[in-house]
Each structure stands twice: as structure tokens, then as C-alpha cells.
Tab-separated table of C-alpha atoms and ligand atoms in Angstrom:
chain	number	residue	atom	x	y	z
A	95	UNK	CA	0.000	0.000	0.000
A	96	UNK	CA	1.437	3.422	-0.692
A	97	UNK	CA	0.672	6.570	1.198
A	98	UNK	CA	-2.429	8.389	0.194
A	99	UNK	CA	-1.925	11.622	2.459
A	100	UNK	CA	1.144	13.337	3.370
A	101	UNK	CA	1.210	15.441	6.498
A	102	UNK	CA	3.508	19.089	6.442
A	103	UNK	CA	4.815	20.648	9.506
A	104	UNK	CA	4.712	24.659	9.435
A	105	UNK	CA	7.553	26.234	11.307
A	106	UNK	CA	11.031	26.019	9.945
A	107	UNK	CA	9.812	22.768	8.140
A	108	UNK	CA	7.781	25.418	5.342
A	109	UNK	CA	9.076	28.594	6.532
A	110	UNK	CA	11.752	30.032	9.346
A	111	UNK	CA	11.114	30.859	12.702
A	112	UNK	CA	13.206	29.648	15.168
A	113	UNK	CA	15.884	31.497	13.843
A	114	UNK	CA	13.636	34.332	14.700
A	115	UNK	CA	13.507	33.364	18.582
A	116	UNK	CA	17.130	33.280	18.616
A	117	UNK	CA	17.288	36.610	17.505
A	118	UNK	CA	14.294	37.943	19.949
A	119	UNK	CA	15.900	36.335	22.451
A	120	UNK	CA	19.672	37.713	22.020
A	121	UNK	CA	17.411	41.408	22.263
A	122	UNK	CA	16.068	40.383	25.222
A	123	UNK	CA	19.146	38.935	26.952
A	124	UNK	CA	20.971	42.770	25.646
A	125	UNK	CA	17.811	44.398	27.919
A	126	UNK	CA	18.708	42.459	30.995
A	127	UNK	CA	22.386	42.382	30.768
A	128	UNK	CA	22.583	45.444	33.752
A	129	UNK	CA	21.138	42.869	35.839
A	130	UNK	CA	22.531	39.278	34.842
A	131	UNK	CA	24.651	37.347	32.176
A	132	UNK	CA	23.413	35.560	28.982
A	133	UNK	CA	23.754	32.393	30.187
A	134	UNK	CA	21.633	32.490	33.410
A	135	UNK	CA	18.819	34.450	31.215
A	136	UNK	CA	18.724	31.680	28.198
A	137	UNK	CA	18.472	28.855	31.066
A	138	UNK	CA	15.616	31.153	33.642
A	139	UNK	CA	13.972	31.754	30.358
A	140	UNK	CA	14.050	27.832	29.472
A	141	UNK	CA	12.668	26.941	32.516
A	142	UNK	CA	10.151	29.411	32.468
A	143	UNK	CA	8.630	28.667	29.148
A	144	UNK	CA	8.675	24.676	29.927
A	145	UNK	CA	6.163	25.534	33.226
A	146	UNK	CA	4.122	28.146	30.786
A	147	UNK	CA	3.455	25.907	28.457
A	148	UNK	CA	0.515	24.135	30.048
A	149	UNK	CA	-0.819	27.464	30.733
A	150	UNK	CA	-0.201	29.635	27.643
A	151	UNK	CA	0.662	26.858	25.002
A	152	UNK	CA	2.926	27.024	22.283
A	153	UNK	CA	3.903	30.295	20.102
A	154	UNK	CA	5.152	33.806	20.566
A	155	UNK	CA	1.886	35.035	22.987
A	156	UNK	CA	3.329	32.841	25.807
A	157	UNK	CA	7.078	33.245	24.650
A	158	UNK	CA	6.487	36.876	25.336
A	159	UNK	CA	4.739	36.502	28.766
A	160	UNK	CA	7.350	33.748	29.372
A	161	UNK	CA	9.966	37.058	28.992
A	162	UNK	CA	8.168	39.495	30.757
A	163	UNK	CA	8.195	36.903	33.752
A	164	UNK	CA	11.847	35.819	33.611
A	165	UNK	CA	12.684	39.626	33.421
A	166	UNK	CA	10.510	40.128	36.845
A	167	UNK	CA	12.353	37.309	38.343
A	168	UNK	CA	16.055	38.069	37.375
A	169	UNK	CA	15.720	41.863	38.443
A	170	UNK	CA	14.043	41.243	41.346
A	171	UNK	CA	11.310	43.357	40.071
A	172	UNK	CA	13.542	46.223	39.678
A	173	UNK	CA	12.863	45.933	35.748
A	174	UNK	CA	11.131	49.291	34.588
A	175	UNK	CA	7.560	49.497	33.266
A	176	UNK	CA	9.223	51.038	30.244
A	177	UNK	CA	11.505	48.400	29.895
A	178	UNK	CA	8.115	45.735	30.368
A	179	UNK	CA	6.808	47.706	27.251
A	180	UNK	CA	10.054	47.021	25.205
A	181	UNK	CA	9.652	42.858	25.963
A	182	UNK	CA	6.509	43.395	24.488
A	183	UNK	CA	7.279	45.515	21.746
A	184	UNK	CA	9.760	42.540	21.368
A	185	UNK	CA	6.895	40.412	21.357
A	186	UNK	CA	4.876	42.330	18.686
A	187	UNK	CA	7.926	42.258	16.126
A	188	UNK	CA	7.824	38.405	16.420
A	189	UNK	CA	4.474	38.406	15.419
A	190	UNK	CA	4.885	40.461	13.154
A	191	UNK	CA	7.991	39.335	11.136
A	192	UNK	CA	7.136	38.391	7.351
A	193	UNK	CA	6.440	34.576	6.261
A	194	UNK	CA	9.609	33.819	4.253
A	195	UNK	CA	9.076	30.085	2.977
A	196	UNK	CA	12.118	28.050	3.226
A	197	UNK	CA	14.504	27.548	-0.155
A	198	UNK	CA	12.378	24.908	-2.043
A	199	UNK	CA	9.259	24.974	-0.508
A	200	UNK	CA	7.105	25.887	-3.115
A	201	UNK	CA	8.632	23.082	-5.566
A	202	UNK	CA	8.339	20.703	-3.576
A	203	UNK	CA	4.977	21.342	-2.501
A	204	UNK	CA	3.788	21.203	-5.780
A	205	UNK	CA	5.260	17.528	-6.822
A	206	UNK	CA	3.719	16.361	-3.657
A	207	UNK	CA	0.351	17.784	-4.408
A	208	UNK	CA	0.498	15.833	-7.927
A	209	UNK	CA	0.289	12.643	-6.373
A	210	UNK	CA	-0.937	13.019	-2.756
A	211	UNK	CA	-3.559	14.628	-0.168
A	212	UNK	CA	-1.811	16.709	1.680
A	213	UNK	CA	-2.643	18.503	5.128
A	214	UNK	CA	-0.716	20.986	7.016
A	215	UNK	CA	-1.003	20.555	10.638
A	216	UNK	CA	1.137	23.173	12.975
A	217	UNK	CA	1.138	24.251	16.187
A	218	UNK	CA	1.384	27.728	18.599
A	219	UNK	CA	-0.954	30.321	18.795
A	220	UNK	CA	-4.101	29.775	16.245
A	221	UNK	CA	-4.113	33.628	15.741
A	222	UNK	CA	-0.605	33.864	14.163
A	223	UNK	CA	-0.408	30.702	12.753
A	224	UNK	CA	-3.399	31.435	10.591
A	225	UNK	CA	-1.330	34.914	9.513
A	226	UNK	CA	1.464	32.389	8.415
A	227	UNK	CA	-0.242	29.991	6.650
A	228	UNK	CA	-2.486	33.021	4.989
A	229	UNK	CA	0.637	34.808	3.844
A	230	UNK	CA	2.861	31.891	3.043
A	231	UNK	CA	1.413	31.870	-0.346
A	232	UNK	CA	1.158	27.945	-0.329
A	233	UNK	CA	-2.064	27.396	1.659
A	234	UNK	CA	-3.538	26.314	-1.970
A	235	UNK	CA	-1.691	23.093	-1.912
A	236	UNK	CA	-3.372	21.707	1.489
A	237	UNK	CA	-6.563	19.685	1.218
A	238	UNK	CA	-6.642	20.886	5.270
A	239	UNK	CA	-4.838	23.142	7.439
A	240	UNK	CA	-5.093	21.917	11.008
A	241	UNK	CA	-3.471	24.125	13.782
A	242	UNK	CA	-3.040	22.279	16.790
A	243	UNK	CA	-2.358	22.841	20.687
A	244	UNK	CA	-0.262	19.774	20.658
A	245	UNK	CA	1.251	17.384	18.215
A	246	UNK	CA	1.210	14.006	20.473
A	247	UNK	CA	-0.702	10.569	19.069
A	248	UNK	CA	-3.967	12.212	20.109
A	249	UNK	CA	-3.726	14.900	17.678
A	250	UNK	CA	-2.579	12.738	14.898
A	251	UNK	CA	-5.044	9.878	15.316
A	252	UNK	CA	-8.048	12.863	15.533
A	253	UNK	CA	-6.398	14.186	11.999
A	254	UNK	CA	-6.271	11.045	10.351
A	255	UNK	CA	-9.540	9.996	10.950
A	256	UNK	CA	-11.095	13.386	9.845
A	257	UNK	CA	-9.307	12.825	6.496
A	258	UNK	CA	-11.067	9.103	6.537
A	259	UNK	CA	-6.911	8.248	6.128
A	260	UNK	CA	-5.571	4.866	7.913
A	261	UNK	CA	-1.777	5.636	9.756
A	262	UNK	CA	-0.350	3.088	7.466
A	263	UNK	CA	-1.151	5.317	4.381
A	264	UNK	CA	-0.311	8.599	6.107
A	265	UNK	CA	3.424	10.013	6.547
A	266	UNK	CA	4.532	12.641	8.119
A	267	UNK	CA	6.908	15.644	7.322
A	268	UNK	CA	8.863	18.095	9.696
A	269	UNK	CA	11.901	19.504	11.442
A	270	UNK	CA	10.927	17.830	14.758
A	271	UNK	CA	11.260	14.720	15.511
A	272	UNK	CA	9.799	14.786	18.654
A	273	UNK	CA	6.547	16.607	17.447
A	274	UNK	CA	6.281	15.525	13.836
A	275	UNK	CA	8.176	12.066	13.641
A	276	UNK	CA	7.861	9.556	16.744
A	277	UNK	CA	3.920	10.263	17.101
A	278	UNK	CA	3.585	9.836	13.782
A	279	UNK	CA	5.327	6.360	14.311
A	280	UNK	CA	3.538	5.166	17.324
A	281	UNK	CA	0.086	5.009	15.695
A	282	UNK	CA	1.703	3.156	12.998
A	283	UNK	CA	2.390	5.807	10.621
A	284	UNK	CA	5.421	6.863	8.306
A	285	UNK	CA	7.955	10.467	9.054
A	286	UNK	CA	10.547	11.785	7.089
A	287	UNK	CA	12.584	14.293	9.200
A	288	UNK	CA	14.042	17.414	7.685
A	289	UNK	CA	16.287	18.824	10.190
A	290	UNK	CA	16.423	23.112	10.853
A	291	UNK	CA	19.608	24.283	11.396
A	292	UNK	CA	18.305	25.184	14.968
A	293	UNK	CA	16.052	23.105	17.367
A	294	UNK	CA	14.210	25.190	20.234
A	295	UNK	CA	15.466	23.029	23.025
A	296	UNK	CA	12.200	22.400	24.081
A	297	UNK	CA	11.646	20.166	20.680
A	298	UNK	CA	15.127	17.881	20.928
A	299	UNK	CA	14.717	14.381	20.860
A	300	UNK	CA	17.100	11.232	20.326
A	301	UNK	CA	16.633	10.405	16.684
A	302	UNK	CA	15.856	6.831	16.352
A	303	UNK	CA	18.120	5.451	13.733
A	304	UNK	CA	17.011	2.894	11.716
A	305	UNK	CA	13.519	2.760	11.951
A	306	UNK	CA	11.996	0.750	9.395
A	307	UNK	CA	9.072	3.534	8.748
A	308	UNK	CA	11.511	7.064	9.060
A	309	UNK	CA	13.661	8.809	6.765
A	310	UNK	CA	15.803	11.541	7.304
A	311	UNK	CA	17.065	14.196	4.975
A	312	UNK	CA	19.088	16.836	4.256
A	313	UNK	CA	16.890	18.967	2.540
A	314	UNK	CA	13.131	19.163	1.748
A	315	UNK	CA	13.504	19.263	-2.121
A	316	UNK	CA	14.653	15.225	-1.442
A	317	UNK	CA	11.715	14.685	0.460
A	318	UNK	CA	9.519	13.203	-2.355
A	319	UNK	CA	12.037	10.562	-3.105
A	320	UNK	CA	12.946	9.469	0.460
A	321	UNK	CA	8.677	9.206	0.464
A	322	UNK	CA	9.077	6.872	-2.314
A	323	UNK	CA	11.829	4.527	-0.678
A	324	UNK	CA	9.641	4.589	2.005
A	325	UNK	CA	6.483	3.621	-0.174
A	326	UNK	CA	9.142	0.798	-2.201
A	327	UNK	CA	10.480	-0.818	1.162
A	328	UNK	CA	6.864	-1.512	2.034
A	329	UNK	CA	6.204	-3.041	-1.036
A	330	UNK	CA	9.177	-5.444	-0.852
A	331	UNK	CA	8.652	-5.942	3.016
B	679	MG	MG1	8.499	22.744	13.079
């Protein structure tokens, strides 16, 4: 059986955006260096997001309240309301950065949508991701666009049965092989991982070499062939 839908991930899999955090972040660390060194703000900030997330989810809303807190905490609350307003205003410029699609993108997209149902399913704040996906230019190409709160077996299973699509014929594609590969392979689906060249450190995960049903790449242009040695190792299997 070959696959009959192919699932996308959004951010830095289509377009970039942790590179963006990095860069937000570096700002932010530059606001609170009176107070306290890079280091100890990257690992407060860390922390702080991991206990957010079950309150605020994922994307750049709880990011920036995830900020405003660490900065609280680090100066002791000696951190100036118009300082507060620059996080934000930190914040705002995330949001508000410009969808650049990642080298490739709209090729490949295209040969995939020849032969497959594809559906785009991302995660982080519904809001922002709808922006993205509006102004990425490539929306067309999805059957479905399904932002999610989390991307665990749950998620999947409730995607793939909306789509009427059984995990065997379903594979998944994304930078993260924590979010967008090892669910994917626990309800008996197919990934191919594309790697980013940075991982949020929230999203790291052991790869797990040699499984039968993942692929990894280099690039996503070689992601509709590494779908096909997935779909011709099946058929020999
Ligand atoms: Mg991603």
C-alpha cells in the first residue's frame, strides 16, 4: 500500500522561525544584561517557558509573557515598566515578522500535491499561525490546514480519521522529531525528518536510527524521493 496523504509541519519545516527566537531572544538577553549574564537568562527563560506551556501553550503570545516573567524574576522586580513595554514591543515584532518560505518549498509542494492529499497541521498560537499559513502563499496546496495545541498521538489519530486516512497510508513531514516524527510512528504511521539548522530546546529528541518507517534528509527538495523509498520498502517488506 502506498501513502495516500502526506502530512507538512509549518515552522522552519515550510518557513523560518526559530531562527527568529534566537534573535528575539539575544534582544532580550541585551535588555537584561545590567542585571545578569546571557547564560543564566537563556536557562531562567528555558525553565520558564517549559512551566508556561501548560498554561499559555505554544507560540510567541506565551514566549512573550514567558519574557516578561523571567525579566521580573532576574531583576528582582527592579525591571522598569518602560523596559516591560520594550519585551513586548519585542513580542509584537515576532508576530509580526514576514512569512519567508524556506529555499524549495514551493517546488516541492507542488510535486507532492500531484500525487498526494496533503494537510498541514502546525502548532502555537491559532491567531498567528493562521497569519502564516495566509501569507505563506502555499495554503492552496493543502486539502486541510489543522493548527493544533499539541502534536502528540492524540492529535494525529483525531487528523487522520477526519481525512477518513488509515496511519499506514499517512506520513509525516517536519523539522521535529519529537513533534512531527515519533507520534507519527507510534500510531503506525510513516515520518521523514528534515532537520532546521536550529532546534528550540524544548523540541530535541534522540533520533531513532534505523527505523523501518523514518527517513531523514538533508533537505526538503529530497523529500519526495525518500517518500518513495519509504512507499518501495513496504512493497518489498
Ligand atoms: Mg516545526
Amino acid at each position: 500500500m502506498d501513502f495516500t496523504v502526506i502530512g507538512v509541519d509549518g515552522d522552519d519545516t515550510l518557513w523560518h522561525s526559530e531562527g527568529h527566537f534566537v534573535l528575539t531572544e539575544r534582544r532580550f538577553t541585551e535588555l537584561l544584561a545590567p542585571w545578569v549574564d546571557a547564560q543564566t537568562v537563556h536557562a531562567t527563560l528555558l525553565e520558564t517557558e517549559r512551566r508556561n506551556l501548560t498554561h499559555f501553550g505554544y507560540g510567541v503570545k506565551g514566549f512573550t509573557l514567558s519574557m516578561v516573567e523571567t525579566a521580573l524574576q532576574l531583576t528582582e522586580h527592579r525591571i522598569d515598566g518602560r523596559q516591560i513595554r520594550e519585551i513586548i514591543g519585542l513580542g509584537k515584532e515576532l508576530l509580526a515578522h514576514p512569512v519567508e518560505l524556506l529555499d524549495g518549498v514551493a517546488d516541492t509542494l507542488e510535486v507532492l500535491s500531484e500525487r498526494y492529499r496533503l494537510v498541514l497541521v502546525t502548532k502555537g498560537d491559532l491567531f498567528h499561525q493562521e497569519s502564516k499559513v495566509a501569507a505563506s502563499g502555499v495554503a492552496e496546496r493543502f486539502e486541510r490546514i489543522e493548527i493544533v495545541a499539541e502534536k502528540d498521538v492524540v492529535t494525529y489519530a483525531r487528523v487522520l480519521a477526519r481525512m477518513g486516512v488509515a496511519p499506514a497510508a499517512f506520513c509525516m513531514v517536519g523539522n521535529s522529531v519529537k513533534s512531527d516524527v515519533l507520534p507519527v510512528l507510534e500510531i503506525g504511521g510513516a515520518g521523514v525528518h528534515v532537520p532546521y539548522h536550529v532546534t528550540w530546546a524544548l523540541e530535541h529528541a534522540e533520533v531513532e536510527l534505523g527505523h523501518p518507517r523514518m527517513a531523514g534528509v538533508a533537505g526538503i527538495r529530497e523529500v519526495p524521493d525518500a517518500i518513495a523509498a519509504l512507499e518501495a520498502e513496504r512493497w518489498a517488506a
